[in-house]
Structures are given as structure tokens and as C-alpha cells.
mmCIF file of C-alpha atoms and ligand atoms in Angstrom:
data_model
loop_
_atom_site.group_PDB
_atom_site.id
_atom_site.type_symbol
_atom_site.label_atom_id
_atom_site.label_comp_id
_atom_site.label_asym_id
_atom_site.label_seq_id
_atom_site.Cartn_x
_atom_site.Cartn_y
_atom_site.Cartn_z
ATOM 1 C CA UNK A 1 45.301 -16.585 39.054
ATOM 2 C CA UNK A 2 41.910 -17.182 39.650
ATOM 3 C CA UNK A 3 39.046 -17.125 36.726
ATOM 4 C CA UNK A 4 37.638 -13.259 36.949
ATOM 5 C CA UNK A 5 34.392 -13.377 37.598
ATOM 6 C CA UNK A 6 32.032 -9.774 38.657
ATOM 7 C CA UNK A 7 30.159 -10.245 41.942
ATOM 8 C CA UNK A 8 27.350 -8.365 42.531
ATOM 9 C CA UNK A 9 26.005 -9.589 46.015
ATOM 10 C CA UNK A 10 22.841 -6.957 44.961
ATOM 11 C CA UNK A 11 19.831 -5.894 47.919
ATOM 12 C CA UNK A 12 17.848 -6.991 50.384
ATOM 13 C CA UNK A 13 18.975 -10.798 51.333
ATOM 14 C CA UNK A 14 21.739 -10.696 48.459
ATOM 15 C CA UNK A 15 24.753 -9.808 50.495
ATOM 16 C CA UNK A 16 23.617 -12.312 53.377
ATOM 17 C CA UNK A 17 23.302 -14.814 50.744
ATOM 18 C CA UNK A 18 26.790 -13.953 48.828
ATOM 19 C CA UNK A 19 28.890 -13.925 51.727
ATOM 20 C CA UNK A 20 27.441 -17.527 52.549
ATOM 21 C CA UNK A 21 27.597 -18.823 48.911
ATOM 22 C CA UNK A 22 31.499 -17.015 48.845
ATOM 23 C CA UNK A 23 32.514 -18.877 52.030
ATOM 24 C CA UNK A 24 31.502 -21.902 50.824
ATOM 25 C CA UNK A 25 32.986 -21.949 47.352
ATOM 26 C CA UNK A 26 36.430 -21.105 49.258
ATOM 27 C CA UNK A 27 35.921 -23.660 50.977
ATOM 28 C CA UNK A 28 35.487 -26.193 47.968
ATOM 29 C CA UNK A 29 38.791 -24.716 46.703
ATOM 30 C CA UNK A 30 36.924 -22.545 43.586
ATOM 31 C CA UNK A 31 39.404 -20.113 41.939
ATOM 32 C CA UNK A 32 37.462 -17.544 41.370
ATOM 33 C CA UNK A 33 39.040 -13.737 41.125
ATOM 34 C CA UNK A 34 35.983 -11.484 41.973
ATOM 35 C CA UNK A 35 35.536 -7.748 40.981
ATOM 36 C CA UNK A 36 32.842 -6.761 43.048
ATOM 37 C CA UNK A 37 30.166 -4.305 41.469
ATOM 38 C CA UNK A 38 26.940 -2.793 42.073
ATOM 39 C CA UNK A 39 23.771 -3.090 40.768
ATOM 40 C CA UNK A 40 20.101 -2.248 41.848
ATOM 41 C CA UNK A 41 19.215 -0.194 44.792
ATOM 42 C CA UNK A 42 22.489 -0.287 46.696
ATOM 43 C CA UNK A 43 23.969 1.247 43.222
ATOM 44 C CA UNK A 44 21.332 3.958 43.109
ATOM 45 C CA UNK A 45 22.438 5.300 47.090
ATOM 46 C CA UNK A 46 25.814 4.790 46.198
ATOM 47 C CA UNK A 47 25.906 6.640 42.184
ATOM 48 C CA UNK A 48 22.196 7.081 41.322
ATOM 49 C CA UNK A 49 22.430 4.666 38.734
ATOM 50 C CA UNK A 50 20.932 1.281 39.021
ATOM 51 C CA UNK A 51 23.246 0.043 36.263
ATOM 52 C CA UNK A 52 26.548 1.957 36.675
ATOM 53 C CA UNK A 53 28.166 1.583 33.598
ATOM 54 C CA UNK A 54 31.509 0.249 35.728
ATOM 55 C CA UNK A 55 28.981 -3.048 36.623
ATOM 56 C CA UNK A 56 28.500 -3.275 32.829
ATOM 57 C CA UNK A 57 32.019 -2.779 31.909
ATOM 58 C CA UNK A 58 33.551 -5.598 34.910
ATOM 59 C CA UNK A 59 30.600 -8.211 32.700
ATOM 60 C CA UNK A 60 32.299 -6.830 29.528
ATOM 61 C CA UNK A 61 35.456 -7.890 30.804
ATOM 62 C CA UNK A 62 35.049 -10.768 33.084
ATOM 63 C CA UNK A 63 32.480 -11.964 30.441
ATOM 64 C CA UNK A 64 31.111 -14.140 33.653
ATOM 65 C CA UNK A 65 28.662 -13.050 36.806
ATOM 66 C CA UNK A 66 27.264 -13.757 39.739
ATOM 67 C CA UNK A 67 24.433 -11.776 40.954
ATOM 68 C CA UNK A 68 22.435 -11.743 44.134
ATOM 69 C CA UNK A 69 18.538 -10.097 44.016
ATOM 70 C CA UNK A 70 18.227 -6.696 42.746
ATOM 71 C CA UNK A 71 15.390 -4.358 43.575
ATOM 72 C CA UNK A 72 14.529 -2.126 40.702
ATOM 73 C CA UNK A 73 13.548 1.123 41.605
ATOM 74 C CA UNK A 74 9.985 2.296 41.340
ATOM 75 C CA UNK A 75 9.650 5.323 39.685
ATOM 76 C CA UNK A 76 10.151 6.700 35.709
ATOM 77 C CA UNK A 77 13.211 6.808 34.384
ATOM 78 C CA UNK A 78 14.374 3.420 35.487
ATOM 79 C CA UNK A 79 14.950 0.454 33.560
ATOM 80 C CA UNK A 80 14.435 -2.676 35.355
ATOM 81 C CA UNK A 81 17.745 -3.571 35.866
ATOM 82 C CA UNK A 82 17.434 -7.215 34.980
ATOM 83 C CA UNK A 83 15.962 -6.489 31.253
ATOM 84 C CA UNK A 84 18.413 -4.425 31.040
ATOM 85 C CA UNK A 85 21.232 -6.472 31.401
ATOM 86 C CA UNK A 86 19.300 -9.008 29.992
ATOM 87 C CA UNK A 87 19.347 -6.854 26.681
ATOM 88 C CA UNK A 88 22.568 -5.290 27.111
ATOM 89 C CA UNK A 89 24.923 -8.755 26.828
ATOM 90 C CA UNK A 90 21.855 -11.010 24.797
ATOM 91 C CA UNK A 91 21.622 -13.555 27.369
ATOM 92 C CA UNK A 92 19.470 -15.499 25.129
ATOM 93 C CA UNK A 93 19.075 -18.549 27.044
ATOM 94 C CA UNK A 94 17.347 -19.201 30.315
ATOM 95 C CA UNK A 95 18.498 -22.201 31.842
ATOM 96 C CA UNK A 96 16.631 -23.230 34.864
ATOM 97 C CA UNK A 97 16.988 -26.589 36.200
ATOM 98 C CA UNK A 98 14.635 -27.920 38.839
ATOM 99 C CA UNK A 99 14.935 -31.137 41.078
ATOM 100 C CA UNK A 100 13.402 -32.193 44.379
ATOM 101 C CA UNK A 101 16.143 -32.638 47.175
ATOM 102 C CA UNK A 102 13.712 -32.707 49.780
ATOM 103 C CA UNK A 103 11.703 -36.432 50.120
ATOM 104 C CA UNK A 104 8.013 -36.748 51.219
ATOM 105 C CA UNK A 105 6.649 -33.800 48.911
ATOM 106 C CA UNK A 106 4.804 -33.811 45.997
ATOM 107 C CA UNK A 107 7.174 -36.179 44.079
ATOM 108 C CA UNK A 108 10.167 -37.413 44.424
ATOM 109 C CA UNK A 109 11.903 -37.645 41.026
ATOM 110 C CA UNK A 110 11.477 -34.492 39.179
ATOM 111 C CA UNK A 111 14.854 -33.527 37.752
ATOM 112 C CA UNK A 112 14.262 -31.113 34.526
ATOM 113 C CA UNK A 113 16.042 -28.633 33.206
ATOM 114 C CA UNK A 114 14.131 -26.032 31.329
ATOM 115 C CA UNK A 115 15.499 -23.968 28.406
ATOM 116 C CA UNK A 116 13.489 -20.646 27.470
ATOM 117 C CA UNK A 117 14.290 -17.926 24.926
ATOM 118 C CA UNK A 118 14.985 -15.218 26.881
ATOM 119 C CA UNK A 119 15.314 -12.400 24.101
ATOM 120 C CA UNK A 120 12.638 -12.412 21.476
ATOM 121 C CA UNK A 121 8.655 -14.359 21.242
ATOM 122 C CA UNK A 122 6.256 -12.024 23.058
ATOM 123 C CA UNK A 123 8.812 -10.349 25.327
ATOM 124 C CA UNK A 124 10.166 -9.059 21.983
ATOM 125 C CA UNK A 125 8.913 -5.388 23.089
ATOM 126 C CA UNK A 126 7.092 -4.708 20.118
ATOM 127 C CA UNK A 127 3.868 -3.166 21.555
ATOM 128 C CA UNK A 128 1.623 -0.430 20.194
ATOM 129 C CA UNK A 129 -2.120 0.905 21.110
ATOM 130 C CA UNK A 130 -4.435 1.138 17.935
ATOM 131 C CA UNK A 131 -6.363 4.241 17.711
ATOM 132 C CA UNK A 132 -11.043 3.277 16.468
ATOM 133 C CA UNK A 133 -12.048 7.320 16.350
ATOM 134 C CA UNK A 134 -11.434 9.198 19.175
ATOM 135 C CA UNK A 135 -10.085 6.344 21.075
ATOM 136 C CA UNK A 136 -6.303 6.294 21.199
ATOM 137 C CA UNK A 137 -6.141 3.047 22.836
ATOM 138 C CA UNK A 138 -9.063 1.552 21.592
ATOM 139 C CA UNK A 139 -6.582 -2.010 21.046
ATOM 140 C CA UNK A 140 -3.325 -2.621 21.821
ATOM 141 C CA UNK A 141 -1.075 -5.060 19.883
ATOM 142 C CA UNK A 142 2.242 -6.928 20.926
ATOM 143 C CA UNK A 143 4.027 -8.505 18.179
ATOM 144 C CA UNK A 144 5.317 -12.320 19.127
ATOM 145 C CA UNK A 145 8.615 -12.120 17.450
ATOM 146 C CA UNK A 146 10.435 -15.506 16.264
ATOM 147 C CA UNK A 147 13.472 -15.749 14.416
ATOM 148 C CA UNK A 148 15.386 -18.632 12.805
ATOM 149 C CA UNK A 149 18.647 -16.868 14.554
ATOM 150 C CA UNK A 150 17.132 -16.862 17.614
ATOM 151 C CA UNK A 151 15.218 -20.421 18.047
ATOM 152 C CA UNK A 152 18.080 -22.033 16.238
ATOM 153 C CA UNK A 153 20.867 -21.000 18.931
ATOM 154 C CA UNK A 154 18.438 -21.337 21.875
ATOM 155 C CA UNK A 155 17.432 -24.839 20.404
ATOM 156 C CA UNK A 156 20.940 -25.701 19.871
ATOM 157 C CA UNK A 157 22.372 -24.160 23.172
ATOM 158 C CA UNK A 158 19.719 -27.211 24.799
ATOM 159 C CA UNK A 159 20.899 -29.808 22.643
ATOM 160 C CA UNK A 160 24.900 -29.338 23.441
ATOM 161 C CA UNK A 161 23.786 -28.749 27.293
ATOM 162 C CA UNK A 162 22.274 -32.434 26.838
ATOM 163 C CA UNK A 163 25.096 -33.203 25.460
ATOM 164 C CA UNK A 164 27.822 -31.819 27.952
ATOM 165 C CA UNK A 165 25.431 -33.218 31.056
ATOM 166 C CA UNK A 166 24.073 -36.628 30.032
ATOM 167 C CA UNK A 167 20.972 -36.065 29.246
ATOM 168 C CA UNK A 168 18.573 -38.057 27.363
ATOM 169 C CA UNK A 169 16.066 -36.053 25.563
ATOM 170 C CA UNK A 170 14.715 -33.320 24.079
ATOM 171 C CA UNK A 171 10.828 -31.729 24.488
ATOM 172 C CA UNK A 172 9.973 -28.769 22.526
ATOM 173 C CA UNK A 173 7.105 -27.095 23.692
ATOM 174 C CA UNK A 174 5.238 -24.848 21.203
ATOM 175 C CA UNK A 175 1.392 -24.155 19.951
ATOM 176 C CA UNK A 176 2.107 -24.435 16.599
ATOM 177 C CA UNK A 177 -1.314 -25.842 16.062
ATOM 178 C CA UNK A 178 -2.789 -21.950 16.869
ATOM 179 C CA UNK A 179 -0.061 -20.176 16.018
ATOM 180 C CA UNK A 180 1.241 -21.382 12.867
ATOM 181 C CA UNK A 181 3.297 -19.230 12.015
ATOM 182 C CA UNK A 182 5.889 -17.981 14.402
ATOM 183 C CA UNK A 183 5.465 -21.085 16.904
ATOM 184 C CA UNK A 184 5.302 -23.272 13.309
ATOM 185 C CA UNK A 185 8.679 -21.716 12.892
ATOM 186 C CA UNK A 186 10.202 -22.209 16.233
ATOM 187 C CA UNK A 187 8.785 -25.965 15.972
ATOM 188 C CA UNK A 188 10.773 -26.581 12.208
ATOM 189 C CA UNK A 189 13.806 -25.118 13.731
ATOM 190 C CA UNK A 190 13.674 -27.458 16.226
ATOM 191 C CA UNK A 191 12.799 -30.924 13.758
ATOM 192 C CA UNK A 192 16.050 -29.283 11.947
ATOM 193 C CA UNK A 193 18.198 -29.284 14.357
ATOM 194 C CA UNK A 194 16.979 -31.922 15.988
ATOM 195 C CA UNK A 195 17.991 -34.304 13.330
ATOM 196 C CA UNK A 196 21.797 -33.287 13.715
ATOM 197 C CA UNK A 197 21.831 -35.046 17.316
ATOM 198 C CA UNK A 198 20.128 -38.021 16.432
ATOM 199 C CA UNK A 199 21.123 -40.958 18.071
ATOM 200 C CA UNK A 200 22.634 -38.980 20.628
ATOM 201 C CA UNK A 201 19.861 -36.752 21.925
ATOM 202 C CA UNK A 202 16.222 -38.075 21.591
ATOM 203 C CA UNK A 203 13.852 -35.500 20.607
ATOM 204 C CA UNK A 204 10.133 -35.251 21.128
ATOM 205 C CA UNK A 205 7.305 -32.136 21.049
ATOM 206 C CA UNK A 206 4.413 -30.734 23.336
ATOM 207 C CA UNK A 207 1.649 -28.287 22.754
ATOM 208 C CA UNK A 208 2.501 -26.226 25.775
ATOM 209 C CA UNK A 209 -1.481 -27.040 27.658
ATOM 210 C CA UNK A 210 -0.443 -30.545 27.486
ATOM 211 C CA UNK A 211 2.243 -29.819 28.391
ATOM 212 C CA UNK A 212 1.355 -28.297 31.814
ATOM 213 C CA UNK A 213 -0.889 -30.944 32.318
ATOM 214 C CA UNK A 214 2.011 -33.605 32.100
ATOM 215 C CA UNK A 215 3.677 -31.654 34.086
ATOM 216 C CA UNK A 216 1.985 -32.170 36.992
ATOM 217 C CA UNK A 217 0.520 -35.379 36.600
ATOM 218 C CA UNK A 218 3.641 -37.333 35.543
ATOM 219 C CA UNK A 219 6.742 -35.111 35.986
ATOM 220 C CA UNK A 220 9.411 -38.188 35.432
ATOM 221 C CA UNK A 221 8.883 -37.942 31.648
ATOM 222 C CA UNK A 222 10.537 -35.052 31.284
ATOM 223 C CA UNK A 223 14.096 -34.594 30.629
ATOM 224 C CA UNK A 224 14.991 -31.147 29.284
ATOM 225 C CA UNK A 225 12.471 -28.749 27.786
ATOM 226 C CA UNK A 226 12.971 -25.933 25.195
ATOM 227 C CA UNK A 227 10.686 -23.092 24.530
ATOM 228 C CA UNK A 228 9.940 -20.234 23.639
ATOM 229 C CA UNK A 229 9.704 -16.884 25.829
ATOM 230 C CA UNK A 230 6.652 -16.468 27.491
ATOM 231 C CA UNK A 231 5.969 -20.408 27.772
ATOM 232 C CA UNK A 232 9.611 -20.877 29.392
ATOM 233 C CA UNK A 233 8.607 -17.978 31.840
ATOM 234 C CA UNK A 234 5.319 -19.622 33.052
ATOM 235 C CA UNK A 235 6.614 -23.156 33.099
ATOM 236 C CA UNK A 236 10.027 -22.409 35.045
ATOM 237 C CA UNK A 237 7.773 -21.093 37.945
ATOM 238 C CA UNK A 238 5.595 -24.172 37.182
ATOM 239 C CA UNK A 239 8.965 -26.730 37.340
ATOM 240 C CA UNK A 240 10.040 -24.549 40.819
ATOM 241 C CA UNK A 241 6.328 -25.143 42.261
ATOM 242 C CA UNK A 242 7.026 -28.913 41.829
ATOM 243 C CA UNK A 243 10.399 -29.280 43.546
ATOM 244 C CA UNK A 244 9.438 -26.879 46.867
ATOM 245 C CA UNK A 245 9.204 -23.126 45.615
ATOM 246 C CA UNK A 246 11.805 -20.740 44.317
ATOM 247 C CA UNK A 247 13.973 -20.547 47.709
ATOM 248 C CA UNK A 248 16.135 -23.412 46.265
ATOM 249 C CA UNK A 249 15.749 -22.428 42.400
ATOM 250 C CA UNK A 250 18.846 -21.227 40.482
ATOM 251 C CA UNK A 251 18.837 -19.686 36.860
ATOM 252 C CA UNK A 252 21.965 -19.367 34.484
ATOM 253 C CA UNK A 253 21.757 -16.772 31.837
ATOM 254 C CA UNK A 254 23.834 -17.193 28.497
ATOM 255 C CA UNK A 255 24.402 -14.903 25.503
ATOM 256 C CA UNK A 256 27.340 -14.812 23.457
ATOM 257 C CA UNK A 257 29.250 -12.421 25.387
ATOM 258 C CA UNK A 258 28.424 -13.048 29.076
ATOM 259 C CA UNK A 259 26.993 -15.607 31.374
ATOM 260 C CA UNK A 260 25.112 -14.417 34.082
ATOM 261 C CA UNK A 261 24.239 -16.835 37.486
ATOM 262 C CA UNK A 262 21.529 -15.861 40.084
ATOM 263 C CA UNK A 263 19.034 -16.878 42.196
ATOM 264 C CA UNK A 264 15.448 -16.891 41.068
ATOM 265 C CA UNK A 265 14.194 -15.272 44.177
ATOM 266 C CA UNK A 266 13.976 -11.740 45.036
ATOM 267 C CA UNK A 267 15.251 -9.608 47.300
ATOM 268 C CA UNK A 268 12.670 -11.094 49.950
ATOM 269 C CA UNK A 269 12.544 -7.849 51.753
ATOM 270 C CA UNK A 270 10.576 -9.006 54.595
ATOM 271 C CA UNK A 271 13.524 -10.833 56.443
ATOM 272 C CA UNK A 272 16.691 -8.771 54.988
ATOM 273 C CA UNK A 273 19.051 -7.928 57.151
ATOM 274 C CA UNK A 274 18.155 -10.752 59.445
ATOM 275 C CA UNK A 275 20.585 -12.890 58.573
ATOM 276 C CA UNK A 276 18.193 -15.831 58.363
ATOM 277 C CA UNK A 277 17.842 -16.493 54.616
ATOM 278 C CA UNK A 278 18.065 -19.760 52.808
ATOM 279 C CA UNK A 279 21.900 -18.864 50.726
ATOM 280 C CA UNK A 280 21.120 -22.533 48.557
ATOM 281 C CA UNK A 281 19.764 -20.949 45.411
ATOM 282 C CA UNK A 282 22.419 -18.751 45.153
ATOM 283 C CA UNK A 283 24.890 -21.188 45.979
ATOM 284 C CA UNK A 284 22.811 -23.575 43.022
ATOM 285 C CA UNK A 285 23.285 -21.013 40.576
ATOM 286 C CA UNK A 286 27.050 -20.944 41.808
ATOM 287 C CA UNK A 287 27.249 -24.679 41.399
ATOM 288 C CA UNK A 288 26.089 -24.285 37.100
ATOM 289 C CA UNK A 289 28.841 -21.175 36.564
ATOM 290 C CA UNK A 290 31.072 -23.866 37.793
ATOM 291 C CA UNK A 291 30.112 -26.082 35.234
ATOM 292 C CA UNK A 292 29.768 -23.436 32.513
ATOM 293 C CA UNK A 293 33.306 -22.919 33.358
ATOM 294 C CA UNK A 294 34.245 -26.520 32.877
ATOM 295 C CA UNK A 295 35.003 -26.882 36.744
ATOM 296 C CA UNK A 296 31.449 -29.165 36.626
ATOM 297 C CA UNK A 297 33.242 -32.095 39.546
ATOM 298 C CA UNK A 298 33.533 -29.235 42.039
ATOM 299 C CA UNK A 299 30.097 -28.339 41.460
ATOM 300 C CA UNK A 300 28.800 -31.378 42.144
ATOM 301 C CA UNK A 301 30.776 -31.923 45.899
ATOM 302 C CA UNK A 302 29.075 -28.621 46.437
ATOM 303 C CA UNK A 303 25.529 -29.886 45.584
ATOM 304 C CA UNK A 304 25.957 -32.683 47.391
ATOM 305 C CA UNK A 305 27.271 -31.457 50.315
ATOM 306 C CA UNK A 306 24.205 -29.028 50.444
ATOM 307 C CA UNK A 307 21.330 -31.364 49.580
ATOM 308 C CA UNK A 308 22.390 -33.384 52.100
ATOM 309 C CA UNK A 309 22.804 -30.887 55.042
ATOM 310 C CA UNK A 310 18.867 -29.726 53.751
ATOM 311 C CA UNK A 311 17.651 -33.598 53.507
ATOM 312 C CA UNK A 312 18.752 -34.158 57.395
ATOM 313 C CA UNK A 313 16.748 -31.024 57.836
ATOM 314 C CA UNK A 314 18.701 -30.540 60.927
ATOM 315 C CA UNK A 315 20.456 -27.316 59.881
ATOM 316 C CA UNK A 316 18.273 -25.510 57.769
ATOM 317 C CA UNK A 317 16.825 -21.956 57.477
ATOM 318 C CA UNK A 318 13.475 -20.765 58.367
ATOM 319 C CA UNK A 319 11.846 -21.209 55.009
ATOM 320 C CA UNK A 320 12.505 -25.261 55.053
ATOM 321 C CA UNK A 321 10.866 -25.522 58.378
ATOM 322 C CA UNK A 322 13.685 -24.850 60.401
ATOM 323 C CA UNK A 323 15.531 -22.599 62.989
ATOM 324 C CA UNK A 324 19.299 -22.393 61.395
ATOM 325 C CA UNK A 325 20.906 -18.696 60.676
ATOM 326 C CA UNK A 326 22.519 -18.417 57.103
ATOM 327 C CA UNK A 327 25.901 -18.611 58.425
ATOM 328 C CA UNK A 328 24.918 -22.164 60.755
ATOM 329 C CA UNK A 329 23.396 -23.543 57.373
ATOM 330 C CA UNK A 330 27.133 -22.770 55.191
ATOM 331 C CA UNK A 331 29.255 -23.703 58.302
ATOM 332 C CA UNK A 332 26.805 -27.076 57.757
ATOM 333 C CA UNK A 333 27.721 -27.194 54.410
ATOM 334 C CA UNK A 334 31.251 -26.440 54.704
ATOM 335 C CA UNK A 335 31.900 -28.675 57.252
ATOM 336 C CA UNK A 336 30.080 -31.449 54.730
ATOM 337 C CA UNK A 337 32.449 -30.495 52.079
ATOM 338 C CA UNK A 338 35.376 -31.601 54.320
HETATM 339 P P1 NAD B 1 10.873 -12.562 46.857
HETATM 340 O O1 NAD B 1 11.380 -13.752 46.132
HETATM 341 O O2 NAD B 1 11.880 -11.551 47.249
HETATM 342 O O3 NAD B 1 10.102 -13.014 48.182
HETATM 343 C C1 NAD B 1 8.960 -13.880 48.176
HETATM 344 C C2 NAD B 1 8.879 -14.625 49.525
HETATM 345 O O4 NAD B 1 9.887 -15.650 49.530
HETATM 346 C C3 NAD B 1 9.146 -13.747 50.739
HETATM 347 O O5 NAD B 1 8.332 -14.170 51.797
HETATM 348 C C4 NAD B 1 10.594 -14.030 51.068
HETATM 349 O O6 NAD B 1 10.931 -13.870 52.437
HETATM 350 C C5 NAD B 1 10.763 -15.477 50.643
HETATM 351 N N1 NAD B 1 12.150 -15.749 50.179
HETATM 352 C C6 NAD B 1 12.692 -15.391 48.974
HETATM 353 N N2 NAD B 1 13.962 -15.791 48.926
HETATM 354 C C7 NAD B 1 14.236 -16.395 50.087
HETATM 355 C C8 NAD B 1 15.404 -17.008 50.627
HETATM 356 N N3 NAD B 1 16.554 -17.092 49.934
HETATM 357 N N4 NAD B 1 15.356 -17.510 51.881
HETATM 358 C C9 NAD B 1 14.215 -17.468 52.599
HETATM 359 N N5 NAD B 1 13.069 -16.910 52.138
HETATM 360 C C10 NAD B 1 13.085 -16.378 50.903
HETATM 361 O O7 NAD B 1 9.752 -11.896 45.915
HETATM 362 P P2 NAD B 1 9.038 -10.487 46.014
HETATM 363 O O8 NAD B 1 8.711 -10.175 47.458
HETATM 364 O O9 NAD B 1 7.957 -10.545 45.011
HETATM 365 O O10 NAD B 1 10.101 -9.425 45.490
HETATM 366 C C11 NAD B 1 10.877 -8.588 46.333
HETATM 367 C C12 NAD B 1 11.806 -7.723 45.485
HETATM 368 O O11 NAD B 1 12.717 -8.541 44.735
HETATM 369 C C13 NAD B 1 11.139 -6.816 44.460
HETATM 370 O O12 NAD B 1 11.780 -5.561 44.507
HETATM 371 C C14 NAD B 1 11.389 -7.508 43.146
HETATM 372 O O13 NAD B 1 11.443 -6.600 42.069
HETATM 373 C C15 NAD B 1 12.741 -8.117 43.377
HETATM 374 N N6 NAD B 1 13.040 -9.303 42.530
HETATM 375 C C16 NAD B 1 14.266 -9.394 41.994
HETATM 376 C C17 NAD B 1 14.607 -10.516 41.249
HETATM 377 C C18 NAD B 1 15.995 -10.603 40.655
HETATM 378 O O14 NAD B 1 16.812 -9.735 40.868
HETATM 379 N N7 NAD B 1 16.304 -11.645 39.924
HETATM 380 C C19 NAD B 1 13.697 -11.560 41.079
HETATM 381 C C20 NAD B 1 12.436 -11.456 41.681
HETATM 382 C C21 NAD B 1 12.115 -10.312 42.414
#
């Protein structure tokens, strides 16, 4: 019996890029048992419901996912379908790790992973317009919502992924010097638990403008990074800038209930159906559910096999500069695999 797992290959490029990222993890041997759901805007032709409950029940059960790009539907009444699931299963870390695979750009030794709070900070939802006279929306106020709870299991979460993956250390980026209070708090959570992994996990902190700076000027001193909401959401784009754009960026989602794999790219409707789209993000994000599930030896043949097939450069999509189908780059890769 394989480990169930829900599939939901999603719009656009997603089922291009599932059947690619399925054929190759058969190939690797992964025992996966898939209950294939929908989502998005192939779930609103087929039910009118962008998130059917069945897709949230198969998460429910499987308690694991892999998801392709969904489109949300424009329009009231919809939800964006990725808050929603977001919210639904508390997926409270956002776990996006970025490396260069391809030499001769920018630099050549970035390899970070970023942590962000995915459920609270900013993003909290806690937004209201202030009436001044006859002005109902004179100001408008969103609340930047931090909890102990919820920056001491995001904080920890980093610290045992250090743990489980070799890494060294620790940055906490914050702006506690502006924001006293609820980056302040975030910040002590993190000195607190911090001090439990001494010896084990080095710890240091940014102020999230240096931060960016450093980031771009001297990339190699980073390790892992752990922030807050809004911070982790500009910065992961920032980390996926560095290594070559979000065509090769996976994402993990965790919450206590679920874990939830994708790719951090969109439905790119401009080539779907073409059968030309880069499958590696997807496949990325396939490679950390392997690991989440403890199968972390098969993820890395996987990886391997794939950065190398996109380091020759020989048999690679459009978006890398070359003239490759999906299916020619995973035959690559499978045939790599041995
Ligand atoms: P996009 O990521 O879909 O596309 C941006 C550009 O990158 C396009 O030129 C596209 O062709 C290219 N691209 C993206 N992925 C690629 C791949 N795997 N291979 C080759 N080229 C690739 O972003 P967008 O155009 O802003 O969004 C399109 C739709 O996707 C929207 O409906 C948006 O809501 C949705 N979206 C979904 C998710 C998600 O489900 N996680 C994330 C982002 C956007």
C-alpha cells in the first residue's frame, strides 16, 4: 500500500506539469496512493465550486497534497481558493527553499530556505475603514496580528527543519526597532526558543531592510530565514529572483493537520495546453513531500537527476532557453534516474 496522498493536478499548465512530475516519481519507485481531486477552475465547470468539499475531505483524510496552479475565479462570491485552504487546514508555515542549479547567473551559491508565517501578522484579515464626518472611508486600518502560539510553532517548525536537514543557522528577520510591539514579540519568541537549540542550531537576527540588502549583495550568509507574514511573502519572491525566477521554485505548506506541496508559479495561461511547460517546480515541491514523509534519499536522486538534465541545458523547456516539450524534459529526467 502506497502512502495516500490527494492530487490535484489544478488549471492551466497543472495537468501538463502533474502528469510529468507523476511519471517521474514512478519512475524513482515513490509509493504514493493518489486520490485525485479538483480544485480551481476545472472544479467550478465540473461542480461550480472551486473548493468542492470532496477536495477538502480527500486533505482531511490523506492529511498530505500535491497541488498543481489553480486559477481563482474572478467574480463575487469566490474565495480565492488558496486562502482558503490555506485557512481551512492552518498551514501555518511557508517553507520555500531557493538554490541556483543553473551556473553563470547572478551567483552561484545561494541555497536558503525561507520560513514565513503563513496564518497571522498583517495577512491576519483584520481590516476596517474609519469613518472623519461624512466620510465612511476616510482611513482604513489593518491590524498586524502576532501571537506567542503562532511565532512560537512557526519559529520552532524552522528550528527542527534545521535540524532534520543539516542546517547551520538560524536568521530571524523582524523590525522590532519600529514595531515594538508585535515584531518585539515575534523577535523574544524567537531569543526563547532559540536558546533550546543552542549548540545545535546557531541563531542570529535581521531588521528585514538589511536584510534585503544582504540579500542581494552577499547571499552565501544566509542559511535559513524565519519571519513573519508579509516579510516572508516579499522576501520568498526576493530568494526566487536570485536563483532564476519562480519556474523552478517549490513551496511546502504545513499546519497541524495537512501538508500541502505546490509550485510557486501560476497557472501561466499563456502557453497551457501546449505542452511546453517547465514540470521542475512541481516536481521540487514533490521532492520536499518526500522528505516530509521521511522518504528524504529518494528525493534527493530525483533532484539530482533533474538539476543535472537542466545544467547540460540540452533538454530543457522554453523558459530555460531551450526547445524541449515537457514530456522530452521528464523522459530526460527519467532516463537520469536510471
Ligand atoms: P504565472 O506564474 O502563471 O505566469 C507568469 C509567467 O511565467 C508566464 O509568462 C508563464 O508562461 C511563465 N511560467 C509560469 N510557470 C511556468 C512553467 N512551469 N514553465 C514555463 N513558464 C512558466 O503568473 P500569472 O500569469 O500572474 O498568473 C496566472 C494565473 O495563475 C492567475 O489566475 C493566478 O491567480 C494564478 N496563480 C495561481 C497560483 C497558485 O495556485 N499557487 C500562484 C500564482 C498565480
Amino acid at each position: 500500500m502506497g502512502i495516500p496522498c490527494t492530487l490535484i493536478a489544478g488549471d492551466g499548465i497543472g495537468p501538463d506539469i502533474t502528469d510529468a512530475t507523476l511519471r517521474i516519481l514512478e519512475a524513482a519507485g515513490a509509493n504514493f496512493e493518489w486520490d485525485r481531486q479538483l480544485a480551481g477552475m476545472s472544479a467550478v465547470h465540473a461542480v461550480k465550486d472551486p473548493m468542492p468539499e470532496a477536495t477538502l475531505e480527500s486533505i482531511r483524510r490523506t492529511r498530505l497534497a500535491l497541488k498543481g496552479p489553480l486559477e481563482t475565479p474572478v467574480g463575487d462570491g469566490y474565495r480565492s481558493v488558496n486562502v482558503a485552504l490555506r485557512r481551512t487546514f492552518d498551514l501555518y508555515a511557508n517553507v520555500r527553499p531557493a538554490r541556483d542549479i543553473i551556473p553563470g547567473g547572478r551567483f552561484d551559491n545561494v541555497d536558503i530556505v525561507l520560513v514565513r508565517e503563513n496564518t497571522e501578522g498583517l495577512y491576519s484579515g483584520l481590516e476596517h475603514y474609519i469613518r472623519v464626518g461624512d466620510d465612511e472611508r476616510a482611513a482604513a486600518q489593518s491590524i498586524a496580528l502576532i501571537t506567542r502560539l503562532g511565532s512560537e510553532r512557526v519559529i520552532r517548525y524552522a528550528f527542527e527543519y534545521a535540524l532534520k536537514h543539516g542546517r547551520k543557522k538560524i536568521t530571524l528577520v523582524h523590525k522590532a526597532n519600529i514595531l515594538k510591539y508585535s515584531q518585539g514579540l515575534f523577535r523574544q519568541v524567537g531569543q526563547t526558543v532559540a536558546k533550546e537549540y543552542d549548540g545545535r542550531v546557531a541563531y542570529d537576527e535581521r531588521i528585514v531592510d538589511a536584510c534585503a540588502m544582504q540579500l542581494v549583495m552577499k547571499p552565501e550568509s544566509f542559511d535559513m530565514i524565519v519571519t513573519t507574514n508579509l516579510f516572508g511573502d516579499i522576501l520568498s519572491d526576493l530568494l526566487s529572483g536570485l536563483v532564476g525566477g519562480l519556474g523552478l521554485a517549490p513551496g511546502a505548506n504545513i499546519g497541524p493537520d495537512a501538508a500541502i506541496f505546490e509550485a510557486v508559479h501560476g497557472t501561466a495561461p499563456d502557453i497551457a495546453g501546449q505542452g511546453v511547460a517547465n514540470p521542475s517546480a512541481l516536481l521540487f515541491a514533490a521532492c520536499l513531500m518526500l522528505e516530509h514523509v521521511g522518504d528524504g534519499d529518494r528525493a534527493v536522486r530525483i533532484r539530482t537527476a533533474a538539476e543535472s538534465v537542466i545544467r547540460e541545458g540540452r533538454t530543457v523547456t522554453r523558459d530555460l532557453g531551450g526547445t524541449a516539450t515537457t514530456r522530452e524534459f521528464a523522459d530526460a529526467v527519467v532516463a537520469r534516474i536510471g
